Amino acid sequence: MLTAIGIALTGVAHDVWSFAATVVCWSTGEAMIGGVPGSIVARLAPQDARGRYQGSFQWTWGIARFVALAVGTAVYADASPSVVWWFTAIAGVGAALGVGALAPAIAHRTATPEPVTTPEPTAPAVW
């Protein structure tokens, strides 16, 4: 949420100090969440496929950044800057709420399984 709100507030920043405040806000959000997505992907992946999962995950982020820069720049130039900032706020908060809604499922999938215990064989009674 901090990242989304901080980036969205850039649209209303008007001087150096307000821009600096937005950078502090979204940077704090990024620092707080930094390693979490990668660790979730690693925990969800089968042990022998973690590298492939991590590679695919990072690859999709690279594509998303490329597309976002291209589309965001076009929207900024053709529609208006406020469309970019409002979309950032709505999409970012929506994504944060979506991940929050998925938290129980993620926790269930990434939980360490309970060890399976087998009952000790009992010796036959001797009379």
PDB file of C-alpha atoms in Angstrom:
ATOM      1  CA  MET A   1       0.000   0.000   0.000  1.00  0.00           C
ATOM      2  CA  LEU A   2       2.832   2.415   0.855  1.00  0.00           C
ATOM      3  CA  THR A   3       4.382   1.886  -2.559  1.00  0.00           C
ATOM      4  CA  ALA A   4       1.114   2.460  -4.415  1.00  0.00           C
ATOM      5  CA  ILE A   5       0.150   5.494  -2.378  1.00  0.00           C
ATOM      6  CA  GLY A   6       3.644   7.004  -2.541  1.00  0.00           C
ATOM      7  CA  ILE A   7       3.827   6.662  -6.326  1.00  0.00           C
ATOM      8  CA  ALA A   8       0.282   7.952  -6.768  1.00  0.00           C
ATOM      9  CA  LEU A   9       1.007  10.994  -4.594  1.00  0.00           C
ATOM     10  CA  THR A  10       3.711  11.979  -7.066  1.00  0.00           C
ATOM     11  CA  GLY A  11       0.852  13.309  -9.170  1.00  0.00           C
ATOM     12  CA  VAL A  12       0.023  15.937  -6.546  1.00  0.00           C
ATOM     13  CA  ALA A  13       3.589  16.776  -5.523  1.00  0.00           C
ATOM     14  CA  HIS A  14       4.469  20.344  -6.398  1.00  0.00           C
ATOM     15  CA  ASP A  15       7.886  21.095  -4.925  1.00  0.00           C
ATOM     16  CA  VAL A  16      11.118  19.366  -3.979  1.00  0.00           C
ATOM     17  CA  TRP A  17       9.953  18.521  -0.441  1.00  0.00           C
ATOM     18  CA  SER A  18       6.662  16.972  -1.528  1.00  0.00           C
ATOM     19  CA  PHE A  19       8.463  14.932  -4.193  1.00  0.00           C
ATOM     20  CA  ALA A  20      10.964  13.840  -1.535  1.00  0.00           C
ATOM     21  CA  ALA A  21       8.087  12.803   0.755  1.00  0.00           C
ATOM     22  CA  THR A  22       6.593  10.624  -2.002  1.00  0.00           C
ATOM     23  CA  VAL A  23       9.975   8.999  -2.596  1.00  0.00           C
ATOM     24  CA  VAL A  24      10.336   8.273   1.121  1.00  0.00           C
ATOM     25  CA  CYS A  25       6.820   6.770   1.170  1.00  0.00           C
ATOM     26  CA  TRP A  26       7.192   4.447  -1.815  1.00  0.00           C
ATOM     27  CA  SER A  27      10.794   3.578  -0.991  1.00  0.00           C
ATOM     28  CA  THR A  28       9.742   2.529   2.504  1.00  0.00           C
ATOM     29  CA  GLY A  29       7.040   0.327   0.979  1.00  0.00           C
ATOM     30  CA  GLU A  30       9.512  -1.255  -1.423  1.00  0.00           C
ATOM     31  CA  ALA A  31      12.058  -1.855   1.340  1.00  0.00           C
ATOM     32  CA  MET A  32       9.425  -3.498   3.544  1.00  0.00           C
ATOM     33  CA  ILE A  33       8.289  -5.940   0.881  1.00  0.00           C
ATOM     34  CA  GLY A  34      11.559  -6.368  -1.064  1.00  0.00           C
ATOM     35  CA  GLY A  35      12.368 -10.047  -0.576  1.00  0.00           C
ATOM     36  CA  VAL A  36       8.889 -11.348   0.144  1.00  0.00           C
ATOM     37  CA  PRO A  37       7.704 -12.177  -3.416  1.00  0.00           C
ATOM     38  CA  GLY A  38      10.875 -14.118  -4.215  1.00  0.00           C
ATOM     39  CA  SER A  39      10.645 -16.101  -1.004  1.00  0.00           C
ATOM     40  CA  ILE A  40       6.987 -16.938  -1.672  1.00  0.00           C
ATOM     41  CA  VAL A  41       7.872 -18.180  -5.163  1.00  0.00           C
ATOM     42  CA  ALA A  42      10.742 -20.243  -3.753  1.00  0.00           C
ATOM     43  CA  ARG A  43       8.481 -21.817  -1.118  1.00  0.00           C
ATOM     44  CA  LEU A  44       5.734 -22.587  -3.644  1.00  0.00           C
ATOM     45  CA  ALA A  45       8.133 -24.199  -6.119  1.00  0.00           C
ATOM     46  CA  PRO A  46       9.077 -27.855  -5.910  1.00  0.00           C
ATOM     47  CA  GLN A  47      12.590 -28.137  -4.542  1.00  0.00           C
ATOM     48  CA  ASP A  48      14.068 -29.364  -7.830  1.00  0.00           C
ATOM     49  CA  ALA A  49      12.418 -26.540  -9.837  1.00  0.00           C
ATOM     50  CA  ARG A  50      13.129 -23.480  -7.691  1.00  0.00           C
ATOM     51  CA  GLY A  51      15.609 -22.032 -10.165  1.00  0.00           C
ATOM     52  CA  ARG A  52      13.135 -22.298 -13.026  1.00  0.00           C
ATOM     53  CA  TYR A  53      10.366 -20.770 -10.920  1.00  0.00           C
ATOM     54  CA  GLN A  54      12.612 -17.883  -9.821  1.00  0.00           C
ATOM     55  CA  GLY A  55      13.776 -17.306 -13.393  1.00  0.00           C
ATOM     56  CA  SER A  56      10.233 -17.257 -14.724  1.00  0.00           C
ATOM     57  CA  PHE A  57       9.111 -14.948 -11.935  1.00  0.00           C
ATOM     58  CA  GLN A  58      11.922 -12.459 -12.591  1.00  0.00           C
ATOM     59  CA  TRP A  59      11.362 -12.695 -16.347  1.00  0.00           C
ATOM     60  CA  THR A  60       7.702 -11.716 -15.964  1.00  0.00           C
ATOM     61  CA  TRP A  61       8.728  -8.723 -13.822  1.00  0.00           C
ATOM     62  CA  GLY A  62      11.098  -7.589 -16.570  1.00  0.00           C
ATOM     63  CA  ILE A  63       8.380  -7.818 -19.192  1.00  0.00           C
ATOM     64  CA  ALA A  64       5.917  -6.036 -16.909  1.00  0.00           C
ATOM     65  CA  ARG A  65       8.370  -3.168 -16.364  1.00  0.00           C
ATOM     66  CA  PHE A  66       8.937  -2.824 -20.103  1.00  0.00           C
ATOM     67  CA  VAL A  67       5.209  -2.796 -20.872  1.00  0.00           C
ATOM     68  CA  ALA A  68       4.429  -0.453 -17.965  1.00  0.00           C
ATOM     69  CA  LEU A  69       7.018   2.061 -19.121  1.00  0.00           C
ATOM     70  CA  ALA A  70       5.754   2.007 -22.692  1.00  0.00           C
ATOM     71  CA  VAL A  71       2.060   2.138 -21.821  1.00  0.00           C
ATOM     72  CA  GLY A  72       2.516   4.555 -18.913  1.00  0.00           C
ATOM     73  CA  THR A  73       4.460   7.004 -21.057  1.00  0.00           C
ATOM     74  CA  ALA A  74       1.844   6.841 -23.818  1.00  0.00           C
ATOM     75  CA  VAL A  75      -1.026   7.367 -21.364  1.00  0.00           C
ATOM     76  CA  TYR A  76       0.863  10.205 -19.661  1.00  0.00           C
ATOM     77  CA  ALA A  77       1.397  11.957 -23.013  1.00  0.00           C
ATOM     78  CA  ASP A  78      -1.937  11.210 -24.694  1.00  0.00           C
ATOM     79  CA  ALA A  79      -4.542  11.098 -21.901  1.00  0.00           C
ATOM     80  CA  SER A  80      -3.182  13.058 -18.968  1.00  0.00           C
ATOM     81  CA  PRO A  81      -0.766  12.665 -16.080  1.00  0.00           C
ATOM     82  CA  SER A  82      -3.663  12.355 -13.618  1.00  0.00           C
ATOM     83  CA  VAL A  83      -4.830   9.170 -15.369  1.00  0.00           C
ATOM     84  CA  VAL A  84      -1.428   7.596 -14.688  1.00  0.00           C
ATOM     85  CA  TRP A  85      -1.396   8.616 -11.006  1.00  0.00           C
ATOM     86  CA  TRP A  86      -5.013   7.565 -10.366  1.00  0.00           C
ATOM     87  CA  PHE A  87      -4.493   4.245 -12.131  1.00  0.00           C
ATOM     88  CA  THR A  88      -1.346   3.692 -10.066  1.00  0.00           C
ATOM     89  CA  ALA A  89      -3.265   4.310  -6.856  1.00  0.00           C
ATOM     90  CA  ILE A  90      -6.201   2.072  -7.792  1.00  0.00           C
ATOM     91  CA  ALA A  91      -4.117  -0.763  -9.279  1.00  0.00           C
ATOM     92  CA  GLY A  92      -1.555  -0.692  -6.472  1.00  0.00           C
ATOM     93  CA  VAL A  93      -4.093  -0.719  -3.659  1.00  0.00           C
ATOM     94  CA  GLY A  94      -6.100  -3.372  -5.516  1.00  0.00           C
ATOM     95  CA  ALA A  95      -3.005  -5.545  -5.900  1.00  0.00           C
ATOM     96  CA  ALA A  96      -2.149  -5.145  -2.215  1.00  0.00           C
ATOM     97  CA  LEU A  97      -5.686  -6.139  -1.230  1.00  0.00           C
ATOM     98  CA  GLY A  98      -5.543  -9.086  -3.634  1.00  0.00           C
ATOM     99  CA  VAL A  99      -2.316 -10.364  -2.131  1.00  0.00           C
ATOM    100  CA  GLY A 100      -3.834  -9.874   1.324  1.00  0.00           C
ATOM    101  CA  ALA A 101      -6.826 -11.962   0.268  1.00  0.00           C
ATOM    102  CA  LEU A 102      -4.463 -14.670  -1.013  1.00  0.00           C
ATOM    103  CA  ALA A 103      -2.417 -14.673   2.201  1.00  0.00           C
ATOM    104  CA  PRO A 104      -4.251 -17.637   3.793  1.00  0.00           C
ATOM    105  CA  ALA A 105      -3.822 -19.753   0.656  1.00  0.00           C
ATOM    106  CA  ILE A 106      -0.157 -18.774   0.370  1.00  0.00           C
ATOM    107  CA  ALA A 107       0.408 -19.568   4.041  1.00  0.00           C
ATOM    108  CA  HIS A 108      -1.285 -22.946   3.590  1.00  0.00           C
ATOM    109  CA  ARG A 109       0.772 -23.817   0.494  1.00  0.00           C
ATOM    110  CA  THR A 110       4.078 -22.677   2.004  1.00  0.00           C
ATOM    111  CA  ALA A 111       3.631 -24.141   5.479  1.00  0.00           C
ATOM    112  CA  THR A 112       6.147 -26.702   6.596  1.00  0.00           C
ATOM    113  CA  PRO A 113       4.345 -30.038   6.523  1.00  0.00           C
ATOM    114  CA  GLU A 114       3.897 -31.894   9.756  1.00  0.00           C
ATOM    115  CA  PRO A 115       6.121 -34.947   9.920  1.00  0.00           C
ATOM    116  CA  VAL A 116       4.282 -38.167   9.328  1.00  0.00           C
ATOM    117  CA  THR A 117       4.688 -40.495  12.246  1.00  0.00           C
ATOM    118  CA  THR A 118       4.142 -44.174  11.953  1.00  0.00           C
ATOM    119  CA  PRO A 119       3.124 -46.122  15.010  1.00  0.00           C
ATOM    120  CA  GLU A 120       5.810 -48.264  16.547  1.00  0.00           C
ATOM    121  CA  PRO A 121       5.237 -51.946  15.892  1.00  0.00           C
ATOM    122  CA  THR A 122       4.175 -53.670  19.036  1.00  0.00           C
ATOM    123  CA  ALA A 123       5.807 -56.881  20.078  1.00  0.00           C
ATOM    124  CA  PRO A 124       3.460 -59.842  20.394  1.00  0.00           C
ATOM    125  CA  ALA A 125       2.452 -60.589  23.939  1.00  0.00           C
ATOM    126  CA  VAL A 126       4.284 -63.520  25.463  1.00  0.00           C
ATOM    127  CA  TRP A 127       2.243 -65.644  27.961  1.00  0.00           C
TER     128      TRP A 127
END
